[in-house]
PDB file of C-alpha atoms in Angstrom:
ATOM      1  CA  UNK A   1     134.046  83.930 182.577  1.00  0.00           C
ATOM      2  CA  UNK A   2     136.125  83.155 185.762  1.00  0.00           C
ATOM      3  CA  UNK A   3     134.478  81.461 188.456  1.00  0.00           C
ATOM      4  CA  UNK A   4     135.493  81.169 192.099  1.00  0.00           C
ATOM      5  CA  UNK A   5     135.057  77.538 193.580  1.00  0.00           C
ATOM      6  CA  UNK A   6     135.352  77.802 197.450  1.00  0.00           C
ATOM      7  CA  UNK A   7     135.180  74.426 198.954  1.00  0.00           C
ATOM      8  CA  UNK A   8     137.160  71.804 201.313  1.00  0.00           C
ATOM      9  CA  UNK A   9     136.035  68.521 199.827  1.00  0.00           C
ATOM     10  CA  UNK A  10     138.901  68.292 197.470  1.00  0.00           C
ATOM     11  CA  UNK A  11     136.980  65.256 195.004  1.00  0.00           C
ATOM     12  CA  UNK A  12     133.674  68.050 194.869  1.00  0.00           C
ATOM     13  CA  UNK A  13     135.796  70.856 194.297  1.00  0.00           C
ATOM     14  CA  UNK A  14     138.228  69.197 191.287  1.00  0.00           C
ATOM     15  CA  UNK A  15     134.859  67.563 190.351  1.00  0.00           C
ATOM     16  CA  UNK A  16     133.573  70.968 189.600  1.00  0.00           C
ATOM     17  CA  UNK A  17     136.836  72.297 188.055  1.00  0.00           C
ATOM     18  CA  UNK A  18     136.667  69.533 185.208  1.00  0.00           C
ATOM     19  CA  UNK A  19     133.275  69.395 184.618  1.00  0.00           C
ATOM     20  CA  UNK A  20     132.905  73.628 184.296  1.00  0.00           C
ATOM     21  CA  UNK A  21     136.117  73.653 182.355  1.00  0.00           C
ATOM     22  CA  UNK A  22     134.382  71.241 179.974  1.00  0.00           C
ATOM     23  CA  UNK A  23     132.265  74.119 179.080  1.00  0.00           C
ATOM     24  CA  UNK A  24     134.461  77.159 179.062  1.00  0.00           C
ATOM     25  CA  UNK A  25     134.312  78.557 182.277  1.00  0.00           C
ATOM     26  CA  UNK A  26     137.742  79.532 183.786  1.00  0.00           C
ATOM     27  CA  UNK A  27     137.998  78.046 186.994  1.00  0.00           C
ATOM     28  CA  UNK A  28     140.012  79.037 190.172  1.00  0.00           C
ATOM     29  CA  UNK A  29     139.989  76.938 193.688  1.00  0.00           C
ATOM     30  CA  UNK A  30     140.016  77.522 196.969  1.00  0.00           C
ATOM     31  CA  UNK A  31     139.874  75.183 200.028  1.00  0.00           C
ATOM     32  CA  UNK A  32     138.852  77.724 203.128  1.00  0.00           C
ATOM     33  CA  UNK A  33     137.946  81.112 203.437  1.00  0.00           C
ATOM     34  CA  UNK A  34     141.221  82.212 203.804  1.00  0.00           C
ATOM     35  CA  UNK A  35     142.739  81.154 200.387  1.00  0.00           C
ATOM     36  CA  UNK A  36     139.038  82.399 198.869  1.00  0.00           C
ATOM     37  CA  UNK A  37     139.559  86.051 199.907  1.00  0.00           C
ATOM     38  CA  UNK A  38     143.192  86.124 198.795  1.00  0.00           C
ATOM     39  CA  UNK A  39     142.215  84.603 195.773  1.00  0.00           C
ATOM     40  CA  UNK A  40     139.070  86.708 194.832  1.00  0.00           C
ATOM     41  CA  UNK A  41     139.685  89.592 192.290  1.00  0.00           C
ATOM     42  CA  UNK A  42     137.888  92.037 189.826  1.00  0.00           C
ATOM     43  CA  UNK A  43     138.393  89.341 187.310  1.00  0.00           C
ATOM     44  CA  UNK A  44     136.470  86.567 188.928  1.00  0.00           C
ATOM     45  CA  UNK A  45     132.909  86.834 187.827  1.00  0.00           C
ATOM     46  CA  UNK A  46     131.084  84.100 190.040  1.00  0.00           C
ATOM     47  CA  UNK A  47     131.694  82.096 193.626  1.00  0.00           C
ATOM     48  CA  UNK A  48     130.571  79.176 194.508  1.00  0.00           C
ATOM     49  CA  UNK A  49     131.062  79.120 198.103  1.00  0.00           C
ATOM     50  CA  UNK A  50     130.432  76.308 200.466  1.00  0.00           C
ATOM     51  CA  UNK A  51     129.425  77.308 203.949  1.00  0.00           C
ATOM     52  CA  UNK A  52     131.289  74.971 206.310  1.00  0.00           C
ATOM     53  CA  UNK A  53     135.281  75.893 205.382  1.00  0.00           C
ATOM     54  CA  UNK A  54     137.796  76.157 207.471  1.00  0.00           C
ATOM     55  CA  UNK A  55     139.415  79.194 209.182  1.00  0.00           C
ATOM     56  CA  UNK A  56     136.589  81.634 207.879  1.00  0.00           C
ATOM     57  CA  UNK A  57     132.806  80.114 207.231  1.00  0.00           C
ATOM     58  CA  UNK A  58     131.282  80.439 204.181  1.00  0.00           C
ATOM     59  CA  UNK A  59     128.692  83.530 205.539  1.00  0.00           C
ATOM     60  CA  UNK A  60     131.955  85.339 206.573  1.00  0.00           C
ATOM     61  CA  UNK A  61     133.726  84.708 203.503  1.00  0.00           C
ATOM     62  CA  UNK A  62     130.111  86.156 201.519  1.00  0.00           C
ATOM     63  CA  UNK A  63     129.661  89.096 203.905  1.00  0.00           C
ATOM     64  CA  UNK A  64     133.645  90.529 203.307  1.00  0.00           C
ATOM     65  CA  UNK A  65     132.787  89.751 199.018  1.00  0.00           C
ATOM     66  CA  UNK A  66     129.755  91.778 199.439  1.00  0.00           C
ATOM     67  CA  UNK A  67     131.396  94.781 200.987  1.00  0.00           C
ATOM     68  CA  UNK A  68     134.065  94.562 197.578  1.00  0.00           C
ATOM     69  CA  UNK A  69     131.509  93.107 194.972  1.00  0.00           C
ATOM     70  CA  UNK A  70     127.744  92.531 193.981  1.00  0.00           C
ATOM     71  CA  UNK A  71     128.593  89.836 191.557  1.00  0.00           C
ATOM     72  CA  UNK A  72     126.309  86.644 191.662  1.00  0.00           C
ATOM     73  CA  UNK A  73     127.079  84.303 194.714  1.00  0.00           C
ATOM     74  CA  UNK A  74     125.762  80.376 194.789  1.00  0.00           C
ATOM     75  CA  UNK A  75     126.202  78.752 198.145  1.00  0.00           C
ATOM     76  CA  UNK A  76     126.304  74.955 198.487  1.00  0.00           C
ATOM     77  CA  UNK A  77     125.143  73.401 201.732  1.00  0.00           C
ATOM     78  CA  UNK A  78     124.837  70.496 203.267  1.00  0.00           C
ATOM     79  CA  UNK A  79     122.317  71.561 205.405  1.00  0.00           C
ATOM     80  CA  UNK A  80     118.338  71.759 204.893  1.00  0.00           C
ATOM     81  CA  UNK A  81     117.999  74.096 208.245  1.00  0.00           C
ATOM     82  CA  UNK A  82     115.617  76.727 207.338  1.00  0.00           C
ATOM     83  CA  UNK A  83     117.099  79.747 209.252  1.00  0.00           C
ATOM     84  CA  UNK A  84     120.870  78.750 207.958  1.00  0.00           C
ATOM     85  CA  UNK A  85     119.435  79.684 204.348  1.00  0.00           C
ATOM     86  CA  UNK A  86     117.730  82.668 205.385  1.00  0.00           C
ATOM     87  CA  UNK A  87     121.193  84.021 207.108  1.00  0.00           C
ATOM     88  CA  UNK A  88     123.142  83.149 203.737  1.00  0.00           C
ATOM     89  CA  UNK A  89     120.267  85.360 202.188  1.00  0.00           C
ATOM     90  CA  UNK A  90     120.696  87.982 204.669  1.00  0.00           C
ATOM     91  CA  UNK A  91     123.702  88.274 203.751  1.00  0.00           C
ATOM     92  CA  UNK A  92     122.979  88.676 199.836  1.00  0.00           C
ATOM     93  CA  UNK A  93     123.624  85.729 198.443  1.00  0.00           C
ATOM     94  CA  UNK A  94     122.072  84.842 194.707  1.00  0.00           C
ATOM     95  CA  UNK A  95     120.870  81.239 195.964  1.00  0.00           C
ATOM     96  CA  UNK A  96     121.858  77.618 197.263  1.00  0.00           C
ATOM     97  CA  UNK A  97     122.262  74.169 196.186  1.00  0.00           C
ATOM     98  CA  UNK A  98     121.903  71.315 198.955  1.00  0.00           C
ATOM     99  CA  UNK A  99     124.948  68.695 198.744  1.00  0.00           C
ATOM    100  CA  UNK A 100     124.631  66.205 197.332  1.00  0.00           C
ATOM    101  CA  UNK A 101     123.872  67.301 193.604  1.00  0.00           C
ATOM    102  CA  UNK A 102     124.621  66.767 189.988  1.00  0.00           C
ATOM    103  CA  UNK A 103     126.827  68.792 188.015  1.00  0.00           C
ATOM    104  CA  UNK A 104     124.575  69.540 184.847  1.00  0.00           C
ATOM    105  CA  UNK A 105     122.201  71.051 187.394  1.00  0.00           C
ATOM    106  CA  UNK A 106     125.061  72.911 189.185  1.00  0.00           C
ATOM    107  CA  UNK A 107     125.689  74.192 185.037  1.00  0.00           C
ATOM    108  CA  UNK A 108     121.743  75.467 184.807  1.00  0.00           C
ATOM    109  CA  UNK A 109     122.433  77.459 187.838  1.00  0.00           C
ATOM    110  CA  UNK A 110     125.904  78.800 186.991  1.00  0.00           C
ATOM    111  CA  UNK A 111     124.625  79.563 183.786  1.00  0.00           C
ATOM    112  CA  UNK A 112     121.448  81.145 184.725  1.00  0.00           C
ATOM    113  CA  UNK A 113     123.192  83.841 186.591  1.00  0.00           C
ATOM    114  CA  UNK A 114     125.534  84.078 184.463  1.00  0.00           C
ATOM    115  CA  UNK A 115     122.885  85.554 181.986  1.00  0.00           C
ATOM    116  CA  UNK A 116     121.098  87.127 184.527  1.00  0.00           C
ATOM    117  CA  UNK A 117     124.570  89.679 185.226  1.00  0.00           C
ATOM    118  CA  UNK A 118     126.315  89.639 182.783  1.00  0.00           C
ATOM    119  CA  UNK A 119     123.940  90.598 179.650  1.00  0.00           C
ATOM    120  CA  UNK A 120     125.455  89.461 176.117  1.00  0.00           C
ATOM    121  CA  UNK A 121     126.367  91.640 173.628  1.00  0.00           C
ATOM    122  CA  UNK A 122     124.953  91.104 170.427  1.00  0.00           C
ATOM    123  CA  UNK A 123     126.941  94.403 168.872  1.00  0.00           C
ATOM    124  CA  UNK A 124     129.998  96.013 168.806  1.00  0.00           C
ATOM    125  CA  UNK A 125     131.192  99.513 168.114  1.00  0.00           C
ATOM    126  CA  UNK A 126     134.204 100.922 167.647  1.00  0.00           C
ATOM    127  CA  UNK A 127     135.385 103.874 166.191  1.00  0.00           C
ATOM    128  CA  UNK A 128     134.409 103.160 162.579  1.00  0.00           C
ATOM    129  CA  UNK A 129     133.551  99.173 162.606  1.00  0.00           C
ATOM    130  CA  UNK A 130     130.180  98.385 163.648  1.00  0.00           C
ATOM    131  CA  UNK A 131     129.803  94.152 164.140  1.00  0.00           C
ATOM    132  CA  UNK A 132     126.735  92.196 164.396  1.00  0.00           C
ATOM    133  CA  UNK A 133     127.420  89.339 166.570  1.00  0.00           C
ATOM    134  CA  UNK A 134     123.919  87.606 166.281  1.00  0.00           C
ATOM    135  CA  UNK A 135     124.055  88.600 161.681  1.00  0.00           C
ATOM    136  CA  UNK A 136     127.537  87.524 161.522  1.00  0.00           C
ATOM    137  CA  UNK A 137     127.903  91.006 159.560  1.00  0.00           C
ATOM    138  CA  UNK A 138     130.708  93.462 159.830  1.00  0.00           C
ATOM    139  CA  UNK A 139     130.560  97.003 158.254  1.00  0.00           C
ATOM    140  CA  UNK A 140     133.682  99.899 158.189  1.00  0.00           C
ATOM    141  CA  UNK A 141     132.760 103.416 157.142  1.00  0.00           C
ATOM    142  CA  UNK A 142     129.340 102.023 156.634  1.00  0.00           C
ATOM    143  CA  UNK A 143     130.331  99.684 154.004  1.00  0.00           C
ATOM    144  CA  UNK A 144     129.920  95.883 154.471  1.00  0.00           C
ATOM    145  CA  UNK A 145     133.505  93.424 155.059  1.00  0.00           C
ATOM    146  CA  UNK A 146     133.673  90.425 153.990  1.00  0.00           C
ATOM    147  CA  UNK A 147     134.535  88.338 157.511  1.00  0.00           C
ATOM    148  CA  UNK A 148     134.280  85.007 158.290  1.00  0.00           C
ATOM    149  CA  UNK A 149     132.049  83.013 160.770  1.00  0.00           C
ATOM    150  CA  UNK A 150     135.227  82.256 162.944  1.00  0.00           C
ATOM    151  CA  UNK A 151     136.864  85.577 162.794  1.00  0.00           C
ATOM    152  CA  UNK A 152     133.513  87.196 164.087  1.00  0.00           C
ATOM    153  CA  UNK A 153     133.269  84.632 167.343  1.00  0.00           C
ATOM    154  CA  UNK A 154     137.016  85.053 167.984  1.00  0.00           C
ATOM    155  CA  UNK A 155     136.303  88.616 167.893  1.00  0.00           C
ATOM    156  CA  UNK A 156     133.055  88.064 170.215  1.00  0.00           C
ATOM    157  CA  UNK A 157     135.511  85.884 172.807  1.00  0.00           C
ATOM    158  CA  UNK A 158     137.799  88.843 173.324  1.00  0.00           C
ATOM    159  CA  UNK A 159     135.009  91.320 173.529  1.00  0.00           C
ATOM    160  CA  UNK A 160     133.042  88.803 176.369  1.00  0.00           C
ATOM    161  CA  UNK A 161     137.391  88.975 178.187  1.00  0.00           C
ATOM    162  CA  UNK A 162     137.214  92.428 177.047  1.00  0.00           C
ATOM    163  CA  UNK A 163     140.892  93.771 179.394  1.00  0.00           C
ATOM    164  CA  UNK A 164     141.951  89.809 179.698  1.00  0.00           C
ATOM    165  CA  UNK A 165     144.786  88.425 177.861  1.00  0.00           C
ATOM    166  CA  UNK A 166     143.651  85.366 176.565  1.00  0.00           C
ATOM    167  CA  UNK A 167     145.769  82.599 174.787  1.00  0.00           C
ATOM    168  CA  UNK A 168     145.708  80.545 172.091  1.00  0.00           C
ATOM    169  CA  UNK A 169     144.443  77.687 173.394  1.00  0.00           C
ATOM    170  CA  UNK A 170     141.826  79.961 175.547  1.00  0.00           C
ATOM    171  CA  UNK A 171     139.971  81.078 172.362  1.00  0.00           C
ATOM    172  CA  UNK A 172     140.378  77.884 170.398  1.00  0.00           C
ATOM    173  CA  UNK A 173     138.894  76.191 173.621  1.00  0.00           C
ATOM    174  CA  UNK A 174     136.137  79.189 173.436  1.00  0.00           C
ATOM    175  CA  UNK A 175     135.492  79.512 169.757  1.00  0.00           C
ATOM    176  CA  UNK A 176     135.740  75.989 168.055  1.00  0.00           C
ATOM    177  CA  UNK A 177     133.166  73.060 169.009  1.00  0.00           C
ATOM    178  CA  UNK A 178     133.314  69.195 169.445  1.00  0.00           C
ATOM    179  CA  UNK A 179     132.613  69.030 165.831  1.00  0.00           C
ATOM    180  CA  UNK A 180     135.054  71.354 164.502  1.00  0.00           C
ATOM    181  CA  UNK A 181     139.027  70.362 163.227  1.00  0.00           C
ATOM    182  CA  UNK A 182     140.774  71.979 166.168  1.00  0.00           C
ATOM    183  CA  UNK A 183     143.603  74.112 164.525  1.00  0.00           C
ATOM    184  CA  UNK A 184     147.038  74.643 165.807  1.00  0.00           C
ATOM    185  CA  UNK A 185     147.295  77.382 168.466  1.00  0.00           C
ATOM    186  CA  UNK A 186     149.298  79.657 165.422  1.00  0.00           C
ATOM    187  CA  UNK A 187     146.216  79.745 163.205  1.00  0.00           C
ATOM    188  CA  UNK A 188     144.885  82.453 165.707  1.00  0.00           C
ATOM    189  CA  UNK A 189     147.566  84.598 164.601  1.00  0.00           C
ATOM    190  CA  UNK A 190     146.393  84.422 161.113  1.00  0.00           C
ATOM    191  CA  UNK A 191     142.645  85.243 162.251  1.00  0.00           C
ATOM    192  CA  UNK A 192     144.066  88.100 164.458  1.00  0.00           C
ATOM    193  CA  UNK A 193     145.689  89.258 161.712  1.00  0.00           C
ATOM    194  CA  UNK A 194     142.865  89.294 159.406  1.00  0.00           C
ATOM    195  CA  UNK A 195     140.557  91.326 162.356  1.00  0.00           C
ATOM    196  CA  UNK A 196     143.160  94.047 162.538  1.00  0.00           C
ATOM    197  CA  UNK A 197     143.144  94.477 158.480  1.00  0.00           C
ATOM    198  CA  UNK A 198     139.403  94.067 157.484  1.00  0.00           C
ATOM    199  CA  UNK A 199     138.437  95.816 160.826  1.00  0.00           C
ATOM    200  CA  UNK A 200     140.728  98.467 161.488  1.00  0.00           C
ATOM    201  CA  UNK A 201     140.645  96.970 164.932  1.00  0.00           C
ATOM    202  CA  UNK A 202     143.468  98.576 166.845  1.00  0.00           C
ATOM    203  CA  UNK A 203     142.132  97.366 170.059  1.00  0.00           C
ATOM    204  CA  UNK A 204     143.631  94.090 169.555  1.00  0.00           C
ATOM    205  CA  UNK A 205     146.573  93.965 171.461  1.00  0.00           C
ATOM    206  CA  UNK A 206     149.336  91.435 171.353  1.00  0.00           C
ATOM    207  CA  UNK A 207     151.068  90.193 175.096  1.00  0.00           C
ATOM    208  CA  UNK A 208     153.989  88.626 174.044  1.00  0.00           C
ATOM    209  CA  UNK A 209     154.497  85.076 175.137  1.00  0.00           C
ATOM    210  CA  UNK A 210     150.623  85.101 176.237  1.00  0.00           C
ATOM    211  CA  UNK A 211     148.340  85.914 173.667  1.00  0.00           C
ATOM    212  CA  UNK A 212     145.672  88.984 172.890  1.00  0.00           C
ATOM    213  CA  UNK A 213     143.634  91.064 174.683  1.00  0.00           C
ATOM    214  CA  UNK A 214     141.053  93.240 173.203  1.00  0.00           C
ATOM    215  CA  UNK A 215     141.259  96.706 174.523  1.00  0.00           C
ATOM    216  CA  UNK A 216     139.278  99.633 173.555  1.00  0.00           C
ATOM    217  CA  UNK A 217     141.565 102.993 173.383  1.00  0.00           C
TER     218      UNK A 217
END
């Protein structure tokens, strides 16, 4: 998931960055409301928008998103002015956080609507294959594969970026865990590999010099 963080404070806003990076999320700044509209896109999945920004407010910057986009909005404020948040609701967004305040809770948020818009999918059709993400089971023609735990999440990272072109390092970051031997980047190439054969997965396409994308034809 991409996420939008729209804010002048340049020590909050790299705070932020790290900490949701830490966790998967792709994240893009933005200091005013300028660079926030030219950097908002059908790929970006959340904002968090701060309301005083320069050259466009935050309410201004929310109110041309909503006329593009419904995705889920979280303002941060400094302020605990009662009509202020009812204007930033007005104008649809999904909810505030009052500066100062801790990263982990800024995570519960993020993550909440996260879940809230963007339902996960627990199975995956195509053509012939049928995959059960939460079973770890793969069938073709109605006969069970023999796949592997990581080949099934990999599959489940490009299906949650379905249209992206991820790297290497983009799904190892997504797939393996603090606890896992982190492989070289060219081991996904082997997993790929593997999808395409067991799976007859032809929506696995390779972007030279980037990586894969899964695309559904």
């Amino acid at each position: 998931m991409k996420i939008l963080v729209v804010e002048d404070d340049r020590m909050i806003r790299e705070g932020i960055k790290e900490y949701l990076s830490e966790f998967g999320y792709s994240v893009i700044e933005a200091s005013d409301g300028i660079e926030a509209l030219d950097k908002f896109n059908s790929e970006v999945s959340l904002v968090i928008l701060d309301i005083q920004i320069p050259f466009k407010n935050g309410l201004e910057v929310l109110r041309e998103i909503r006329g593009k986009s419904n995705l889920p909005v979280l303002i941060l404020t400094a302020f605990s002015d009662e009509e202020y948040k009812i204007d930033a609701f007005t104008n649809l967004a999904d909810g505030y956080i009052e500066k100062p305040f801790s990263l982990p809770v800024l995570k519960v948020r993020v993550d909440a609507l996260i879940e809230k818009y963007f339902c996960k999918v627990e199975k995956f059709e195509y053509n012939n294959t049928e995959v059960d993400f939460t079973g770890y089971t793969a069938s073709v023609n109605g006969s069970l594969v023999d796949v592997n735990a990581k080949e099934i999440e990999i599959l489940k990272c490009l299906l949650d970026n379905e249209g992206q072109a991820l790297t290497r390092s983009q799904i190892i970051d997504s797939v393996w865990k603090e606890s896992d031997d982190i492989p070289y980047d060219r081991v996904i190439d082997v997993y790929i590999k593997e999808l395409r054969k067991k799976l007859e997965l032809d929506c696995i396409v390779t972007i030279r010099n980037v990586g894969y994308k899964l695309v559904r034809k």
